[in-house]
XYZ file of C-alpha atoms in Angstrom:
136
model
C 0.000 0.000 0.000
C 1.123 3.110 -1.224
C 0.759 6.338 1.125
C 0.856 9.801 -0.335
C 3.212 12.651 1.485
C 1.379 14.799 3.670
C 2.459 17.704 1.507
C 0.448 15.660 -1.447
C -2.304 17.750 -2.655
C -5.617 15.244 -3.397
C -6.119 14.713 -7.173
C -10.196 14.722 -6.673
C -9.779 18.117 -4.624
C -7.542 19.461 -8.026
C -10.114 18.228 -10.157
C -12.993 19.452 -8.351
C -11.090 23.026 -8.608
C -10.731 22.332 -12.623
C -14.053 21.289 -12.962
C -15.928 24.573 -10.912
C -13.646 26.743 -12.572
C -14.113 25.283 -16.065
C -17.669 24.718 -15.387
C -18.759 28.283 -14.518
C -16.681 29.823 -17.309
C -18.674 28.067 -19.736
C -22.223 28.814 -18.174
C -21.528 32.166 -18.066
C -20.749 32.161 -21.714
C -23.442 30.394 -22.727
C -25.926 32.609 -20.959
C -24.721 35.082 -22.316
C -25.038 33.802 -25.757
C -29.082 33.128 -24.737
C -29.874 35.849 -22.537
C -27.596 38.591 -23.209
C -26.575 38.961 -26.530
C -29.869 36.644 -27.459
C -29.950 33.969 -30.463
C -30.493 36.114 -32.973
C -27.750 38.490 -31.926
C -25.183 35.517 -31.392
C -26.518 34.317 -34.985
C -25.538 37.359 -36.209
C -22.449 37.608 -34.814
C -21.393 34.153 -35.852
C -22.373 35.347 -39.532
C -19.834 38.384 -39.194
C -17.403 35.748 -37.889
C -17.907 33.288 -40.950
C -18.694 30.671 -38.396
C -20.408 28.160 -41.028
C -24.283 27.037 -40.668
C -24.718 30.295 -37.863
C -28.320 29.682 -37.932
C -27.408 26.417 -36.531
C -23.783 26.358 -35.154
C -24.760 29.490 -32.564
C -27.814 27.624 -30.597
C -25.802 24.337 -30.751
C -22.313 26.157 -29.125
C -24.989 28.153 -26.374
C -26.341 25.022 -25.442
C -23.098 23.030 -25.379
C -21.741 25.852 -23.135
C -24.411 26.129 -20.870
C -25.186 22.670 -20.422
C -21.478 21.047 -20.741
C -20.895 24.113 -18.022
C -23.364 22.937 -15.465
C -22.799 18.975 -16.306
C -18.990 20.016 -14.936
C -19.805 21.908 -12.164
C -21.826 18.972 -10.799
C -19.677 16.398 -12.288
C -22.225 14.410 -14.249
C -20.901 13.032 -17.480
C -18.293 14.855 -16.981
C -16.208 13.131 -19.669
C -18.204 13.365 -22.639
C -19.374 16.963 -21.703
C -15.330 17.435 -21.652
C -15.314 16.295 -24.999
C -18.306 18.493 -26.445
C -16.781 21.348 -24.703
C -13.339 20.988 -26.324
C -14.730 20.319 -29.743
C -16.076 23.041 -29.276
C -13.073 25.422 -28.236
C -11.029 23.538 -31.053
C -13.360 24.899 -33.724
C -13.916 27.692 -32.152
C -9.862 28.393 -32.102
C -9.516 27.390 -35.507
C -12.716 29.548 -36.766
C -12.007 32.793 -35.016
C -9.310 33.128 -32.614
C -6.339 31.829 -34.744
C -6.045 34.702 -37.196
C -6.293 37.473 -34.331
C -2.473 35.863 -33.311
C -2.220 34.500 -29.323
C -3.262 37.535 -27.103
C -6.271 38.731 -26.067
C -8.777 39.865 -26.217
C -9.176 38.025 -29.386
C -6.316 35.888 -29.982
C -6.247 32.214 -28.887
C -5.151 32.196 -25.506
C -7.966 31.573 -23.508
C -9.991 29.297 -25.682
C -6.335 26.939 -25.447
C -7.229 26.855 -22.201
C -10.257 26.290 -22.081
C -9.457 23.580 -24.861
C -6.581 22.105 -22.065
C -9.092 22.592 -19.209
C -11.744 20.632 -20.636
C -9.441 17.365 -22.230
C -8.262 17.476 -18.726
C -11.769 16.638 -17.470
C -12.998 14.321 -20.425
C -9.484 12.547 -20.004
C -9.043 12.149 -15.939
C -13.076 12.110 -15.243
C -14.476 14.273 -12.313
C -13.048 12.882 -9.784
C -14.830 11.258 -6.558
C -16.345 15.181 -5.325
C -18.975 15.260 -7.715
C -22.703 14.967 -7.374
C -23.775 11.601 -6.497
C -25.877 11.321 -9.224
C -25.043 10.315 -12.790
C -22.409 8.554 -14.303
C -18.508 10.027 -14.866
């Protein structure tokens, strides 16, 4: 039996922290997409973007936000809401952020990590701190 040093940090307490952090980030942005700037308004900002299908793509990347958000916060299917959410970062990266360079506020920094945060969770799970309902 392996014992971890007492200066060990625990891996489900790190993940937990990934996961809330991760997990409001996204709800926020995809209330905002639905309540702020509305569906129309994000489907006409994808448009100006060149985001393909906009009429499409923007309520399927609001709902993916808001609902991969909250599935992360409370650790439900955390993995394949990890997934979804880094799909979507990925296209959203290659779409948008890459030809504004790295920095912000509209280069590709944050959506990497985002992109990172998110494979983190689809590839190490939620961790045992998670809602007891629901499967990983």
């Amino acid at each position: 039996m392996t014992t971890r040093p007492a200066t060990a940090l625990n891996p489900d307490l790190a993940l937990l922290l990934l996961r809330l952090a991760t997990g409001v980030v996204f709800v926020m942005h995809g209330a905002q997409k639905f309540f702020t700037y509305t569906l129309p308004g994000t489907t006409q900002a994808f448009t100006q973007m060149g985001v393909p299908v906009p009429g499409i793509s923007a309520p399927l990347v609001a709902t993916v936000e808001l609902l991969g958000g909250l599935l992360l916060i409370l650790g439900m299917y955390s993995r394949a809401a990890g997934v979804l959410l880094a799909v979507n970062m990925l296209v959203a990266i290659l779409l948008v952020h890459l030809k504004a360079g790295f920095f912000n506020p509209n280069g590709l920094e944050f959506p990497l990590v985002l992109l990172a945060a998110s494979l983190a969770v689809a590839f190490a799970g939620p961790g045992r701190l998670r809602a007891p309902i629901g499967q990983p």
